[in-house]
């Protein structure tokens, strides 16, 4: 079974630029999560989708971050404009229906200069 | 609100020695508890989880954890570590309607020869 796929793996941008990350969850997984992991900290949930609907986006900085999950499969996370403090690893995870375990992708490491 | 505390940011240990990584949680609702491992430049991999039933949970790679409700703890143990166990270990809790994971700040297990 293929795991959660993310791209790109690494991205370097300058502040005030825009960036987008892509996630393809495990086939059949209805729930998709985006986490932000700042160096030295545990991952923090940014947004949770159930199929293509948002379940929780309470910690998403909506003035600059946006996410969508069209057709309930792939998802993109966008930052516009980026700030220095957005430097982090962005992790995507998915879970199957009626299961609590989340399966994580390899992450995208973002460096904002 | 839920929270997780990992008291040790780093645990050095010699190869073949036993190790315990500590995790304490707080929650006003019933919880599920997880331990994830993160190798350098990789995503998170599930080690083990407690959902209900037996308080002693066995996971992959010889790890086990014990859920202690009275002490609100979920410590991770391994009787004999290997160099390959060197990684960051995260304790996490979920509960409530969305099953959002709340992570601790992580413990770096550094196994020395």
GROMACS .gro file of C-alpha atoms in nm:
model
  226
    1UNK     CA    1   0.000   0.000   0.000
    2UNK     CA    2   0.141   0.337  -0.098
    3UNK     CA    3   0.190   0.588   0.182
    4UNK     CA    4   0.102   0.954   0.205
    5UNK     CA    5   0.283   1.146  -0.067
    6UNK     CA    6   0.397   1.507  -0.034
    7UNK     CA    7   0.576   1.745  -0.266
    8UNK     CA    8   0.803   1.924  -0.281
    9UNK     CA    9   1.028   1.780  -0.010
   10UNK     CA   10   1.221   2.104   0.029
   11UNK     CA   11   1.144   2.466  -0.057
   12UNK     CA   12   1.341   2.785  -0.002
   13UNK     CA   13   1.171   3.120  -0.060
   14UNK     CA   14   1.213   3.480   0.042
   15UNK     CA   15   0.974   3.651   0.279
   16UNK     CA   16   0.659   3.794   0.120
   17UNK     CA   17   0.671   3.531  -0.156
   18UNK     CA   18   0.400   3.268  -0.203
   19UNK     CA   19   0.438   2.893  -0.174
   20UNK     CA   20   0.216   2.588  -0.214
   21UNK     CA   21   0.246   2.234  -0.089
   22UNK     CA   22   0.071   1.927  -0.223
   23UNK     CA   23  -0.048   1.613  -0.045
   24UNK     CA   24  -0.190   1.288  -0.178
   25UNK     CA   25  -0.333   1.075   0.105
   26UNK     CA   26  -0.354   0.699   0.122
   27UNK     CA   27  -0.630   0.569  -0.104
   28UNK     CA   28  -0.962   0.543   0.076
   29UNK     CA   29  -0.864   0.769   0.365
   30UNK     CA   30  -1.145   1.014   0.421
   31UNK     CA   31  -0.972   1.236   0.676
   32UNK     CA   32  -0.674   1.454   0.589
   33UNK     CA   33  -0.467   1.670   0.821
   34UNK     CA   34  -0.203   1.940   0.775
   35UNK     CA   35   0.043   1.997   1.059
   36UNK     CA   36   0.314   2.257   1.110
   37UNK     CA   37   0.629   2.140   1.291
   38UNK     CA   38   0.864   2.417   1.396
   39UNK     CA   39   1.219   2.312   1.483
   40UNK     CA   40   1.235   2.176   1.836
   41UNK     CA   41   0.859   2.146   1.875
   42UNK     CA   42   0.593   1.885   1.823
   43UNK     CA   43   0.361   1.906   1.523
   44UNK     CA   44   0.067   2.145   1.553
   45UNK     CA   45  -0.256   2.087   1.365
   46UNK     CA   46  -0.335   2.356   1.110
   47UNK     CA   47  -0.642   2.212   0.941
   48UNK     CA   48  -0.843   1.890   0.928
   49UNK     CA   49  -1.063   1.781   0.636
   50UNK     CA   50  -1.332   1.515   0.635
   51UNK     CA   51  -1.370   1.428   0.266
   52UNK     CA   52  -1.372   1.779   0.113
   53UNK     CA   53  -1.523   1.958   0.414
   54UNK     CA   54  -1.330   2.142   0.685
   55UNK     CA   55  -1.366   1.991   1.033
   56UNK     CA   56  -1.119   2.206   1.226
   57UNK     CA   57  -0.919   2.508   1.112
   58UNK     CA   58  -0.905   2.688   1.443
   59UNK     CA   59  -0.524   2.717   1.440
   60UNK     CA   60  -0.484   2.811   1.073
   61UNK     CA   61  -0.361   3.171   1.030
   62UNK     CA   62  -0.630   3.255   0.780
   63UNK     CA   63  -0.486   3.593   0.686
   64UNK     CA   64  -0.200   3.418   0.505
   65UNK     CA   65  -0.268   3.042   0.500
   66UNK     CA   66  -0.529   2.865   0.291
   67UNK     CA   67  -0.600   2.502   0.216
   68UNK     CA   68  -0.833   2.310  -0.005
   69UNK     CA   69  -0.920   1.951  -0.075
   70UNK     CA   70  -1.099   1.932  -0.404
   71UNK     CA   71  -1.293   1.612  -0.475
   72UNK     CA   72  -1.204   1.481  -0.130
   73UNK     CA   73  -0.868   1.336  -0.234
   74UNK     CA   74  -0.558   1.553  -0.291
   75UNK     CA   75  -0.501   1.866  -0.090
   76UNK     CA   76  -0.294   2.182  -0.126
   77UNK     CA   77  -0.176   2.417   0.146
   78UNK     CA   78  -0.078   2.770   0.044
   79UNK     CA   79   0.102   3.049   0.224
   80UNK     CA   80   0.073   3.402   0.085
   81UNK     CA   81   0.271   3.604   0.178
   82UNK     CA   82   0.527   3.402   0.372
   83UNK     CA   83   0.694   3.531   0.688
   84UNK     CA   84   1.021   3.427   0.848
   85UNK     CA   85   0.833   3.249   1.128
   86UNK     CA   86   0.668   3.020   0.873
   87UNK     CA   87   0.996   2.828   0.840
   88UNK     CA   88   0.900   2.477   0.947
   89UNK     CA   89   0.824   2.128   0.825
   90UNK     CA   90   0.470   2.090   0.694
   91UNK     CA   91   0.335   1.742   0.749
   92UNK     CA   92   0.034   1.588   0.585
   93UNK     CA   93  -0.144   1.292   0.743
   94UNK     CA   94  -0.450   1.084   0.663
   95UNK     CA   95  -0.668   0.833   0.841
   96UNK     CA   96  -0.924   0.582   0.721
   97UNK     CA   97  -1.291   0.593   0.816
   98UNK     CA   98  -1.369   0.494   1.174
   99UNK     CA   99  -1.001   0.472   1.273
  100UNK     CA  100  -0.803   0.699   1.503
  101UNK     CA  101  -0.454   0.627   1.372
  102UNK     CA  102  -0.304   0.895   1.151
  103UNK     CA  103  -0.050   0.803   0.883
  104UNK     CA  104   0.206   1.070   0.805
  105UNK     CA  105   0.385   1.170   0.489
  106UNK     CA  106   0.756   1.264   0.476
  107UNK     CA  107   0.685   1.636   0.506
  108UNK     CA  108   0.792   1.949   0.321
  109UNK     CA  109   1.071   2.151   0.479
  110UNK     CA  110   1.012   2.523   0.415
  111UNK     CA  111   1.285   2.780   0.470
  112UNK     CA  112   1.185   3.146   0.449
  113UNK     CA  113   1.479   3.386   0.409
  114UNK     CA  114  -0.834   2.140   2.679
  115UNK     CA  115  -0.582   1.862   2.632
  116UNK     CA  116  -0.207   1.884   2.670
  117UNK     CA  117   0.097   1.657   2.669
  118UNK     CA  118   0.420   1.699   2.863
  119UNK     CA  119   0.741   1.523   2.774
  120UNK     CA  120   0.974   1.616   3.056
  121UNK     CA  121   1.299   1.505   2.893
  122UNK     CA  122   1.412   1.685   2.580
  123UNK     CA  123   1.703   1.446   2.536
  124UNK     CA  124   1.783   1.101   2.677
  125UNK     CA  125   2.134   0.964   2.621
  126UNK     CA  126   2.175   0.591   2.671
  127UNK     CA  127   2.430   0.325   2.588
  128UNK     CA  128   2.353   0.051   2.341
  129UNK     CA  129   2.181  -0.257   2.492
  130UNK     CA  130   2.075  -0.060   2.801
  131UNK     CA  131   1.707  -0.020   2.896
  132UNK     CA  132   1.533   0.312   2.840
  133UNK     CA  133   1.216   0.488   2.952
  134UNK     CA  134   1.079   0.800   2.785
  135UNK     CA  135   0.828   0.984   2.999
  136UNK     CA  136   0.495   1.127   2.893
  137UNK     CA  137   0.223   1.287   3.101
  138UNK     CA  138  -0.107   1.419   2.973
  139UNK     CA  139  -0.403   1.620   3.088
  140UNK     CA  140  -0.755   1.593   2.956
  141UNK     CA  141  -1.111   1.639   3.071
  142UNK     CA  142  -1.240   1.363   2.844
  143UNK     CA  143  -1.146   1.004   2.773
  144UNK     CA  144  -0.834   0.993   2.564
  145UNK     CA  145  -0.649   0.789   2.314
  146UNK     CA  146  -0.271   0.791   2.351
  147UNK     CA  147   0.000   0.745   2.090
  148UNK     CA  148   0.375   0.728   2.056
  149UNK     CA  149   0.529   0.826   1.722
  150UNK     CA  150   0.894   0.807   1.614
  151UNK     CA  151   1.058   1.048   1.372
  152UNK     CA  152   1.387   0.962   1.207
  153UNK     CA  153   1.593   1.248   1.056
  154UNK     CA  154   1.429   1.408   0.754
  155UNK     CA  155   1.135   1.170   0.767
  156UNK     CA  156   0.772   1.187   0.867
  157UNK     CA  157   0.624   1.038   1.182
  158UNK     CA  158   0.579   0.663   1.216
  159UNK     CA  159   0.337   0.511   1.464
  160UNK     CA  160   0.509   0.304   1.734
  161UNK     CA  161   0.205   0.207   1.940
  162UNK     CA  162  -0.131   0.330   2.061
  163UNK     CA  163  -0.368   0.292   2.354
  164UNK     CA  164  -0.738   0.309   2.274
  165UNK     CA  165  -0.891   0.091   2.547
  166UNK     CA  166  -0.849  -0.245   2.718
  167UNK     CA  167  -0.517  -0.370   2.852
  168UNK     CA  168  -0.307  -0.089   2.994
  169UNK     CA  169   0.016  -0.246   2.868
  170UNK     CA  170   0.054  -0.185   2.498
  171UNK     CA  171   0.315  -0.346   2.279
  172UNK     CA  172   0.437  -0.180   1.962
  173UNK     CA  173   0.688  -0.218   1.685
  174UNK     CA  174   1.065  -0.249   1.724
  175UNK     CA  175   1.035  -0.397   2.075
  176UNK     CA  176   0.881  -0.089   2.237
  177UNK     CA  177   0.599  -0.099   2.489
  178UNK     CA  178   0.407   0.157   2.693
  179UNK     CA  179   0.186   0.148   2.997
  180UNK     CA  180  -0.124   0.361   3.040
  181UNK     CA  181  -0.165   0.479   3.400
  182UNK     CA  182  -0.490   0.668   3.443
  183UNK     CA  183  -0.432   0.766   3.808
  184UNK     CA  184  -0.095   0.921   3.724
  185UNK     CA  185  -0.208   1.044   3.380
  186UNK     CA  186   0.103   0.893   3.229
  187UNK     CA  187   0.191   0.689   2.921
  188UNK     CA  188   0.563   0.616   2.949
  189UNK     CA  189   0.747   0.438   2.667
  190UNK     CA  190   0.997   0.162   2.746
  191UNK     CA  191   1.239  -0.068   2.571
  192UNK     CA  192   1.448  -0.328   2.758
  193UNK     CA  193   1.749  -0.308   2.527
  194UNK     CA  194   1.812  -0.029   2.277
  195UNK     CA  195   2.005  -0.035   1.952
  196UNK     CA  196   2.196   0.235   1.769
  197UNK     CA  197   1.917   0.234   1.511
  198UNK     CA  198   1.669   0.350   1.777
  199UNK     CA  199   1.830   0.695   1.774
  200UNK     CA  200   1.545   0.927   1.676
  201UNK     CA  201   1.295   1.181   1.806
  202UNK     CA  202   1.000   1.032   1.993
  203UNK     CA  203   0.667   1.212   2.026
  204UNK     CA  204   0.385   1.135   2.265
  205UNK     CA  205   0.038   1.247   2.152
  206UNK     CA  206  -0.316   1.251   2.284
  207UNK     CA  207  -0.648   1.269   2.106
  208UNK     CA  208  -1.005   1.278   2.222
  209UNK     CA  209  -1.329   1.453   2.161
  210UNK     CA  210  -1.524   1.494   1.842
  211UNK     CA  211  -1.248   1.560   1.590
  212UNK     CA  212  -0.974   1.318   1.705
  213UNK     CA  213  -0.723   1.602   1.669
  214UNK     CA  214  -0.376   1.494   1.785
  215UNK     CA  215  -0.204   1.709   2.046
  216UNK     CA  216   0.169   1.640   2.049
  217UNK     CA  217   0.433   1.682   2.315
  218UNK     CA  218   0.757   1.863   2.237
  219UNK     CA  219   0.943   1.540   2.173
  220UNK     CA  220   1.233   1.349   2.330
  221UNK     CA  221   1.552   1.284   2.142
  222UNK     CA  222   1.675   0.934   2.219
  223UNK     CA  223   2.051   0.929   2.159
  224UNK     CA  224   2.194   0.577   2.168
  225UNK     CA  225   2.570   0.561   2.208
  226UNK     CA  226   2.795   0.261   2.134
   0.00000   0.00000   0.00000
